[in-house]
Coordinates of C-alpha atoms in Angstrom, one line a residue:
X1 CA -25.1 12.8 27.4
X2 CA -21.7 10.7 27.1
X3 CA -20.4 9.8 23.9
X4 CA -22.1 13.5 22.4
X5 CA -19.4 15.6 20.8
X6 CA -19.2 18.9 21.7
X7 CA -18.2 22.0 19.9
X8 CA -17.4 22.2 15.8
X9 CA -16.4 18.9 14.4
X10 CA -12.5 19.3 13.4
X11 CA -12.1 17.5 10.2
X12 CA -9.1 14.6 10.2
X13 CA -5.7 16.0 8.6
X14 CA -2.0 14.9 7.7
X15 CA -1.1 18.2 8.3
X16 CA 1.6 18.1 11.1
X17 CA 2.7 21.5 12.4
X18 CA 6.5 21.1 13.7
X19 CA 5.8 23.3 16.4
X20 CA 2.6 22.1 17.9
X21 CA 2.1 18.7 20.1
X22 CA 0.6 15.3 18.4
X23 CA -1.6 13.2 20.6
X24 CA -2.3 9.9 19.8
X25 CA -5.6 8.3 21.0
X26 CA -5.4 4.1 21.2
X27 CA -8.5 2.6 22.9
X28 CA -7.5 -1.1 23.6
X29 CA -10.8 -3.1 24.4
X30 CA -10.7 -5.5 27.3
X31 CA -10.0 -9.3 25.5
X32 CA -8.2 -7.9 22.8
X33 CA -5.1 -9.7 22.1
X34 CA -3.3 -6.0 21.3
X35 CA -4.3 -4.9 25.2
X36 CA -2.5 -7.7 26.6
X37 CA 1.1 -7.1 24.6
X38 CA 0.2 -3.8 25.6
X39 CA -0.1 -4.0 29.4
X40 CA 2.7 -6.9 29.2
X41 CA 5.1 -4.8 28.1
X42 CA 4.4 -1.6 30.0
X43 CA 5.6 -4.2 33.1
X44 CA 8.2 -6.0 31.4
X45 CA 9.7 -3.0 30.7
X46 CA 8.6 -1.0 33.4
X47 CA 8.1 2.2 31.6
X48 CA 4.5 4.0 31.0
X49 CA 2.2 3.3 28.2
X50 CA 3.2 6.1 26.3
X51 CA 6.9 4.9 26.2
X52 CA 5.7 1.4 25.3
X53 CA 3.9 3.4 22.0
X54 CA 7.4 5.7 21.5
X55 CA 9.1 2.6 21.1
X56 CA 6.9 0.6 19.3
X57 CA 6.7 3.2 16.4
X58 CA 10.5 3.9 16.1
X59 CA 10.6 -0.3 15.5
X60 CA 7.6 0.1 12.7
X61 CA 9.5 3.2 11.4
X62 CA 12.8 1.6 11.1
X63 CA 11.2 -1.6 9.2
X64 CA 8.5 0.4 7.1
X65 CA 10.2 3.5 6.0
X66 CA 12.2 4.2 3.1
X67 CA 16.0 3.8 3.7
X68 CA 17.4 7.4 4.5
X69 CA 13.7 8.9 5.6
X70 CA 14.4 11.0 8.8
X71 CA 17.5 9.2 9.7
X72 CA 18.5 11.5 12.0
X73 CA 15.1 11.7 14.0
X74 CA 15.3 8.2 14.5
X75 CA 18.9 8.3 15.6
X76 CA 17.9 11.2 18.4
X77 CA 15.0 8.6 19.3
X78 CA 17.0 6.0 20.3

């Protein structure tokens, strides 16, 4: 059966171990307007999707987050 989850449900957290992996899951729907920045800029830029995402959150991070917050992550990202 597709779509059946398997397994114990893991409950949603903001707990983020500095030592373990993150994986973030974006489903972009055929038609929608986000899909086609998306796959435009994965060959404007000819990097991979993932890349694209890296990018795009060190941008939202510099314009969203409080001056000073993990400065020096964001310096090492660039």
């Amino acid at each position: 059966m597709a779509g059946v989850a398997r397994g114990r449900p893991h409950p949603k957290s903001t707990v983020f171990h500095a030592d373990k992996p993150v994986r973030a899951a974006v489903l972009l729907q055929p038609g929608e307007p986000v899909r086609r920045m998306y796959e435009e800029l994965v060959v404007l830029m000819g990097v991979s999707g993932a890349e694209v995402l890296r990018e795009a959150l060190v941008e939202l991070h510099k314009r969203k987050a409080p001056r000073g917050s993990t400065a020096r992550l964001l310096r090492e990202a660039s």
